[in-house]
């Protein structure tokens, strides 16, 4: 069995105006869909954050992928990284192209590695008639719980081709259009999302308003949902250490974990010594190369894995072992995404014993889908782990074509939340540390 | 597909009188052969160090294995560890039953986990028509180099049922019968072994004679083989720190690595600061639970993995990622073994990118085999990685039965090198630190 074809399709999905430390989500989130087809006609798919540079990188490695056996993950990975650093277990996940200052990751090659890894896993699963999770050591859970991912936001549902405000919308569809700035508006958003999807854990993306306002939102959520619903706050590293200590002391006993309140491993380690809340990160420890200093400094209690950012499913499983070995918990980070990523996240979360936290997902904020059967359905806040071969999803080629046309029409080529927020707050600029 | 039958067969294989820090090898080395058979008739095999306690433990977990899908490695592992420590990634490889003072490992459950893991991998490979290496991320090398493993020894070839001294033996078969105490005798052993098997790296098991005598053997090997043949010395942690420093300074620039010259992570770390030879271990860092202190102390440069001692192939692959991440090299440890273990070691070594050292094997010291086709053939010191489904070996049931009868007849139930040496040196006793 050899990889015979490789198709790279950039898509744009409607995305609401969600606020974060770096600015505002554009009306469309970009994703790139990768399809590999073998000489015996098996198709494997994957989905990664969209960026014109990533798409170019995917095109550039085409010759290194075509003709290869999809089971040879490590040698394919080494071929992709060819000329680069091969000391990182052959996946280049800890390569030299390091994370930038903004809260999304700019490392291109690690996304490329992830795209290939996931599509190959999909092919392998289909070839052997087994779900992807069975290629990762098997399932340790048959359902994966997800968390309600709350955002400060402006009014709107995203998209510019007739998909924005729908006055007839009801329930979550109505709530996801609404503005959310105040604690009451955040609680209202949480109620609608949890009612619709059944989530049992709640995460608030912070870093958008002054810290006490965001802490007040957490306290309002605690009052509304009670102590049995774990709460998380993620200011995306935009706070001063003193601010994080002060807010941390306000939220001790309330937060399940505090995600990247401050920037960098040193500041995280300093904060960790001063407050009694587990610290989580997807910003200060984001690659295998970051782990030795993370362990030496004690910069976090929990790592938010993300197979898109760690080079794929195989390295992510290995990250799970590292977390267990070095006393880290494991949770999972998300970006705006559709069903291929959701399926891959679910298989990964089912395979890793230590992944004991409800998984982040932006999925409720999206409304479109590119897999046959349409939007995936959460039950009681969780997804069943598919027992179908591969990822258990099939490309809806009409939907893919439609969302590819969105990509061509929307004019976006990369994510830039700063520029989006400047459109409604002229002169606004990203600051690595704001409060 | 479900595991339907489990067969546990203890065997005894002829083993020469090899000396080490703990004493002398008995005339027979014990192994336990595990066979799992699925309801659709697929047989998976594995081989682990033999011990009556291990055999009892294997019997005790029978009900937790029968009826399970062999792809569900992590949940089978968790079921085996049931009631024990599940915080170690579900494999219990770092459980509470820690390594004893003698240079072989007494942890029973980790051997049990390994037996199940390897037999399940063999089944999975056969079920999907793929070699085991393809279930571990694929092969990064198509041949695996092994090292000549030299031993100080008494005269004899081992076994008591007509298998000892053969006066007509020639070449390696003659050399493996001979005594080896002096540097010249060690060089003679090395020449015969390398001529027969083509090995390009040499390891000397030390700890049997005074340190300077062993250092002289290394210098004699260097003189005989030149600087292009890497040399290793393994005194099994029986030296004082001062002795190891002194000998280390004699052997700087000569040894590829120095394996466990002193006992414990602290002493290894202290030695590492005083000599300029990479330190390797399979004694001070032998489980996932040992890794945090190993990293904090800096106790070694290279870890000798061993899938029998780390819970199987899946955890061993994960160990490979940890070594890469935390700046450790990876090599591989061995015990007296036959072809099933050799096949499993070869698949593992082919899958792990960082496993860049020639692998230890006792295989040349054994003469029997339990796989169809008989003794495996090294070419230029390496083995080709099988592309046959599973491990690529098939049980020779007549040979298995014969070696099981050896087990019943030999009267041994566990390895005890101290008792064996006392038979020829009355009053001899193991000392954790001798020189």
Coordinates of C-alpha atoms in Angstrom, one line a residue, chain A residues 82-423:
Chain A
X82 CA 14.6 16.3 6.1
X83 CA 17.4 18.8 6.4
X84 CA 15.9 19.9 9.7
X85 CA 16.3 18.7 13.3
X86 CA 15.9 14.9 13.5
X87 CA 16.8 14.7 17.1
X88 CA 13.2 15.1 18.3
X89 CA 12.2 11.5 17.8
X90 CA 11.9 12.0 14.1
X91 CA 8.8 14.2 14.2
X92 CA 10.4 17.6 14.3
X93 CA 7.8 18.7 16.8
X94 CA 10.4 20.5 18.8
X95 CA 12.0 22.2 15.8
X96 CA 13.6 25.6 15.6
X97 CA 10.5 27.4 14.4
X98 CA 9.3 28.3 17.8
X99 CA 6.0 29.7 19.1
X100 CA 5.5 33.4 18.6
X101 CA 4.1 35.9 21.1
X102 CA 0.5 35.7 20.0
X103 CA -1.8 33.1 21.4
X104 CA -2.0 30.9 18.3
X105 CA 0.9 28.9 17.1
X106 CA 2.9 29.9 14.0
X107 CA 5.0 26.8 13.7
X108 CA 4.3 25.6 10.3
X109 CA 6.1 22.3 10.1
X110 CA 4.5 20.9 13.2
X111 CA 1.1 21.4 11.5
X112 CA 2.3 19.7 8.4
X113 CA 3.5 16.8 10.4
X114 CA 0.2 16.6 12.2
X115 CA -1.7 16.7 8.9
X116 CA 0.2 13.7 7.5
X117 CA 0.1 11.8 10.8
X118 CA -3.6 12.0 11.2
X119 CA -4.4 11.2 7.5
X120 CA -2.1 8.2 7.7
X121 CA -3.8 7.0 10.9
X122 CA -7.1 7.3 9.1
X123 CA -5.8 5.2 6.2
X124 CA -4.2 2.6 8.5
X125 CA -7.5 2.2 10.4
X126 CA -9.5 1.8 7.3
X127 CA -6.9 -0.6 5.9
X128 CA -7.2 -2.9 8.9
X129 CA -10.8 -2.3 9.7
X130 CA -10.1 -0.8 13.1
X131 CA -10.8 2.7 14.6
X132 CA -7.8 5.0 15.0
X133 CA -7.9 4.6 18.7
X134 CA -6.9 0.9 18.3
X135 CA -3.7 2.0 16.6
X136 CA -2.8 4.1 19.7
X137 CA -3.0 1.3 22.2
X138 CA -6.7 1.0 22.3
X139 CA -9.5 2.9 24.1
X140 CA -9.3 3.4 27.9
X141 CA -12.7 5.2 27.7
X142 CA -15.6 4.7 25.4
X143 CA -16.9 8.3 25.7
X144 CA -14.8 11.5 25.8
X145 CA -16.2 14.4 27.8
X146 CA -15.8 17.9 26.4
X147 CA -15.9 21.3 28.2
X148 CA -18.1 24.3 27.4
X149 CA -15.7 26.9 26.0
X150 CA -17.1 30.4 26.8
X151 CA -15.9 33.5 25.1
X152 CA -16.2 37.2 25.5
X153 CA -17.7 38.3 22.3
X154 CA -19.3 41.0 20.2
X155 CA -22.7 40.7 18.6
X156 CA -22.8 38.4 15.6
X157 CA -22.5 34.8 14.4
X158 CA -19.7 35.2 11.9
X159 CA -19.5 34.8 8.2
X160 CA -20.5 37.4 5.6
X161 CA -22.4 35.4 3.1
X162 CA -25.8 35.5 4.7
X163 CA -24.7 33.5 7.7
X164 CA -24.6 36.4 10.3
X165 CA -27.5 37.4 12.6
X166 CA -30.6 35.2 12.2
X167 CA -33.5 37.0 14.0
X168 CA -35.5 33.7 14.1
X169 CA -32.7 31.8 15.9
X170 CA -33.6 30.1 19.2
X171 CA -31.8 28.4 22.0
X172 CA -28.0 28.1 21.5
X173 CA -28.3 29.4 17.9
X174 CA -29.7 32.6 19.3
X175 CA -27.2 32.8 22.3
X176 CA -24.2 32.3 20.1
X177 CA -25.1 35.5 18.2
X178 CA -25.3 37.6 21.3
X179 CA -22.8 40.0 22.8
X180 CA -21.0 38.8 26.0
X181 CA -19.1 41.4 28.0
X182 CA -20.5 41.3 31.5
X183 CA -20.6 38.5 34.1
X184 CA -24.3 38.1 33.5
X185 CA -23.9 37.8 29.8
X186 CA -21.2 35.1 30.3
X187 CA -23.5 33.2 32.6
X188 CA -26.3 33.4 30.0
X189 CA -23.9 32.1 27.3
X190 CA -22.9 29.3 29.6
X191 CA -26.5 28.3 30.4
X192 CA -27.4 28.2 26.7
X193 CA -24.3 26.2 25.7
X194 CA -24.6 23.7 28.6
X195 CA -28.3 23.2 27.9
X196 CA -27.7 22.5 24.3
X197 CA -24.6 20.3 24.6
X198 CA -24.8 18.9 28.1
X199 CA -21.2 20.0 29.1
X200 CA -20.3 19.4 32.7
X201 CA -17.1 21.5 32.8
X202 CA -16.7 25.2 31.8
X203 CA -13.8 27.1 30.5
X204 CA -13.8 30.9 30.0
X205 CA -11.4 32.5 27.5
X206 CA -10.1 35.6 29.3
X207 CA -7.6 38.2 28.5
X208 CA -10.2 40.4 26.9
X209 CA -11.4 42.6 29.8
X210 CA -9.8 43.9 33.0
X211 CA -8.8 40.9 35.3
X212 CA -11.3 41.6 38.1
X213 CA -14.2 41.7 35.5
X214 CA -13.1 38.3 34.3
X215 CA -12.7 37.0 37.9
X216 CA -16.2 38.3 38.6
X217 CA -17.5 36.3 35.6
X218 CA -15.9 33.1 37.1
X219 CA -17.5 33.8 40.5
X220 CA -20.9 34.4 38.8
X221 CA -20.5 31.1 37.0
X222 CA -19.7 29.4 40.3
X223 CA -22.8 30.9 41.8
X224 CA -24.9 29.9 38.8
X225 CA -23.6 26.3 38.3
X226 CA -22.5 25.4 41.9
X227 CA -19.3 23.6 43.0
X228 CA -19.8 20.4 41.0
X229 CA -19.1 22.1 37.6
X230 CA -15.3 22.6 37.2
X231 CA -14.4 26.1 36.0
X232 CA -11.2 27.2 34.2
X233 CA -10.0 30.7 33.2
X234 CA -7.5 31.3 30.4
X235 CA -6.2 34.9 30.1
X236 CA -3.6 33.9 27.4
X237 CA -0.6 35.0 29.4
X238 CA -1.5 38.7 29.3
X239 CA -1.4 39.4 33.0
X240 CA 1.4 40.7 35.2
X241 CA 2.6 38.2 37.8
X242 CA 1.3 40.4 40.6
X243 CA -2.1 40.6 38.9
X244 CA -2.2 36.8 38.5
X245 CA -1.3 36.3 42.2
X246 CA -4.0 38.7 43.3
X247 CA -6.7 37.2 41.0
X248 CA -5.5 33.7 41.8
X249 CA -6.0 34.3 45.5
X250 CA -9.6 35.5 44.7
X251 CA -10.2 32.3 42.7
X252 CA -8.5 29.8 45.0
X253 CA -11.0 27.0 45.7
X254 CA -13.1 28.0 42.7
X255 CA -11.0 27.2 39.7
X256 CA -10.3 23.6 38.6
X257 CA -7.2 25.1 36.8
X258 CA -5.8 28.4 35.8
X259 CA -4.6 28.4 32.2
X260 CA -1.6 30.6 31.2
X261 CA -2.3 33.6 33.5
X262 CA 1.3 34.8 32.9
X263 CA 3.8 34.6 30.1
X264 CA 6.7 32.2 30.1
X265 CA 7.9 29.2 32.2
X266 CA 9.7 31.4 34.7
X267 CA 6.7 33.5 35.5
X268 CA 4.4 30.5 35.6
X269 CA 6.8 28.8 38.0
X270 CA 6.9 31.9 40.2
X271 CA 3.1 32.1 40.2
X272 CA 2.8 28.4 41.0
X273 CA 4.7 28.9 44.2
X274 CA 2.4 31.7 45.3
X275 CA -1.1 30.4 44.7
X276 CA -2.9 27.1 45.4
X277 CA -4.6 26.5 42.0
X278 CA -3.2 24.0 39.4
X279 CA -1.6 25.9 36.5
X280 CA -2.2 24.7 33.0
X281 CA -0.5 25.7 29.8
X282 CA -0.6 25.6 26.1
X283 CA 1.7 28.6 25.8
X284 CA 4.8 28.1 27.9
X285 CA 5.3 24.4 27.3
X286 CA 4.2 23.7 23.7
X287 CA 6.8 21.3 22.3
X288 CA 9.1 18.5 23.3
X289 CA 11.9 20.9 23.3
X290 CA 10.1 23.0 26.0
X291 CA 9.8 20.0 28.4
X292 CA 13.2 19.9 30.1
X293 CA 13.0 23.5 31.3
X294 CA 9.4 23.0 32.2
X295 CA 10.4 20.1 34.5
X296 CA 13.4 21.9 35.9
X297 CA 11.4 25.0 36.7
X298 CA 8.1 23.4 37.6
X299 CA 6.2 25.8 35.3
X300 CA 2.9 23.9 35.2
X301 CA 0.7 21.2 36.7
X302 CA -1.2 20.4 33.5
X303 CA -0.2 20.4 29.9
X304 CA -2.9 21.1 27.3
X305 CA -2.0 18.8 24.5
X306 CA -3.1 19.4 20.9
X307 CA -2.3 16.9 18.2
X308 CA -2.2 19.8 15.7
X309 CA 0.6 21.5 17.7
X310 CA 2.6 18.4 18.8
X311 CA 3.1 16.8 15.4
X312 CA 0.1 14.3 15.3
X313 CA -1.4 11.5 17.3
X314 CA 1.7 9.4 17.8
X315 CA 3.8 12.1 19.4
X316 CA 0.7 13.2 21.4
X317 CA 0.4 9.7 22.9
X318 CA 4.1 9.9 23.8
X319 CA 3.5 13.3 25.4
X320 CA 0.8 11.5 27.6
X321 CA 3.5 9.1 28.9
X322 CA 5.8 12.1 29.6
X323 CA 3.1 13.9 31.6
X324 CA 2.4 10.8 33.7
X325 CA 6.1 10.2 34.3
X326 CA 6.8 13.8 35.3
X327 CA 3.7 14.4 37.4
X328 CA 1.8 16.5 34.9
X329 CA -1.9 16.2 34.2
X330 CA -3.1 16.3 30.7
X331 CA -5.9 18.2 29.1
X332 CA -6.6 19.2 25.5
X333 CA -6.5 22.6 23.7
X334 CA -8.6 23.5 20.7
X335 CA -8.9 26.1 17.9
X336 CA -11.9 26.8 15.7
X337 CA -12.4 23.5 13.8
X338 CA -14.9 21.1 12.2
X339 CA -15.5 17.4 12.3
X340 CA -12.3 15.8 11.1
X341 CA -10.3 17.5 13.9
X342 CA -13.1 16.7 16.4
X343 CA -12.9 13.0 15.4
X344 CA -9.1 12.9 15.7
X345 CA -9.3 14.7 19.1
X346 CA -11.8 12.1 20.3
X347 CA -9.7 9.1 19.3
X348 CA -6.6 10.6 21.0
X349 CA -8.4 11.5 24.2
X350 CA -9.9 8.0 24.3
X351 CA -6.4 6.4 24.0
X352 CA -4.4 8.4 26.6
X353 CA -5.0 7.2 30.2
X354 CA -3.9 10.4 31.9
X355 CA -6.1 12.6 29.8
X356 CA -8.6 13.0 32.6
X357 CA -9.9 16.5 32.0
X358 CA -12.9 17.4 29.8
X359 CA -11.5 18.4 26.5
X360 CA -11.6 22.0 25.1
X361 CA -13.5 22.4 21.8
X362 CA -14.6 25.4 19.8
X363 CA -17.1 23.2 18.0
X364 CA -20.3 24.8 19.3
X365 CA -19.1 28.1 17.9
X366 CA -19.1 26.7 14.4
X367 CA -22.2 25.8 12.4
X368 CA -20.9 24.2 9.3
X369 CA -19.5 20.7 8.6
X370 CA -17.5 18.9 6.0
X371 CA -18.2 15.3 7.0
X372 CA -21.1 13.2 5.8
X373 CA -24.0 13.3 8.3
X374 CA -23.3 16.9 9.2
X375 CA -22.7 18.2 12.7
X376 CA -21.6 15.7 15.3
X377 CA -23.9 15.3 18.3
X378 CA -22.7 15.6 21.9
X379 CA -24.7 13.6 24.4
X380 CA -24.4 14.8 28.0
X381 CA -21.4 16.8 27.0
X382 CA -19.5 13.9 25.6
X383 CA -18.9 12.1 22.3
X384 CA -18.9 8.4 21.9
X385 CA -15.6 7.0 20.5
X386 CA -16.3 5.7 17.0
X387 CA -15.8 2.0 16.4
X388 CA -15.9 2.6 12.6
X389 CA -12.6 2.0 10.7
X390 CA -10.2 4.9 10.7
X391 CA -11.4 8.2 12.1
X392 CA -15.0 7.2 11.4
X393 CA -15.7 10.3 9.2
X394 CA -16.2 10.6 5.5
X395 CA -15.7 13.8 3.5
X396 CA -18.8 15.5 2.3
X397 CA -17.3 16.7 -1.0
X398 CA -20.1 19.2 -1.8
X399 CA -19.7 20.8 1.6
X400 CA -15.9 20.8 1.2
X401 CA -16.2 22.5 -2.2
X402 CA -18.7 25.1 -0.7
X403 CA -16.3 26.0 2.1
X404 CA -13.4 26.1 -0.2
X405 CA -15.3 28.7 -2.3
X406 CA -15.8 30.6 1.0
X407 CA -12.0 30.5 1.4
X408 CA -11.5 31.9 -2.0
X409 CA -14.1 34.6 -1.6
X410 CA -13.3 35.7 2.0
X411 CA -9.9 37.0 1.1
X412 CA -8.2 35.8 4.3
X413 CA -4.9 34.0 4.0
X414 CA -3.9 33.8 7.7
X415 CA -5.4 34.4 11.1
X416 CA -4.8 37.9 12.4
X417 CA -7.0 38.8 15.4
X418 CA -5.3 42.1 16.0
X419 CA -6.3 43.5 12.6
X420 CA -9.9 42.3 13.2
X421 CA -10.2 44.1 16.5
X422 CA -8.7 47.3 15.0
X423 CA -11.7 47.4 12.6

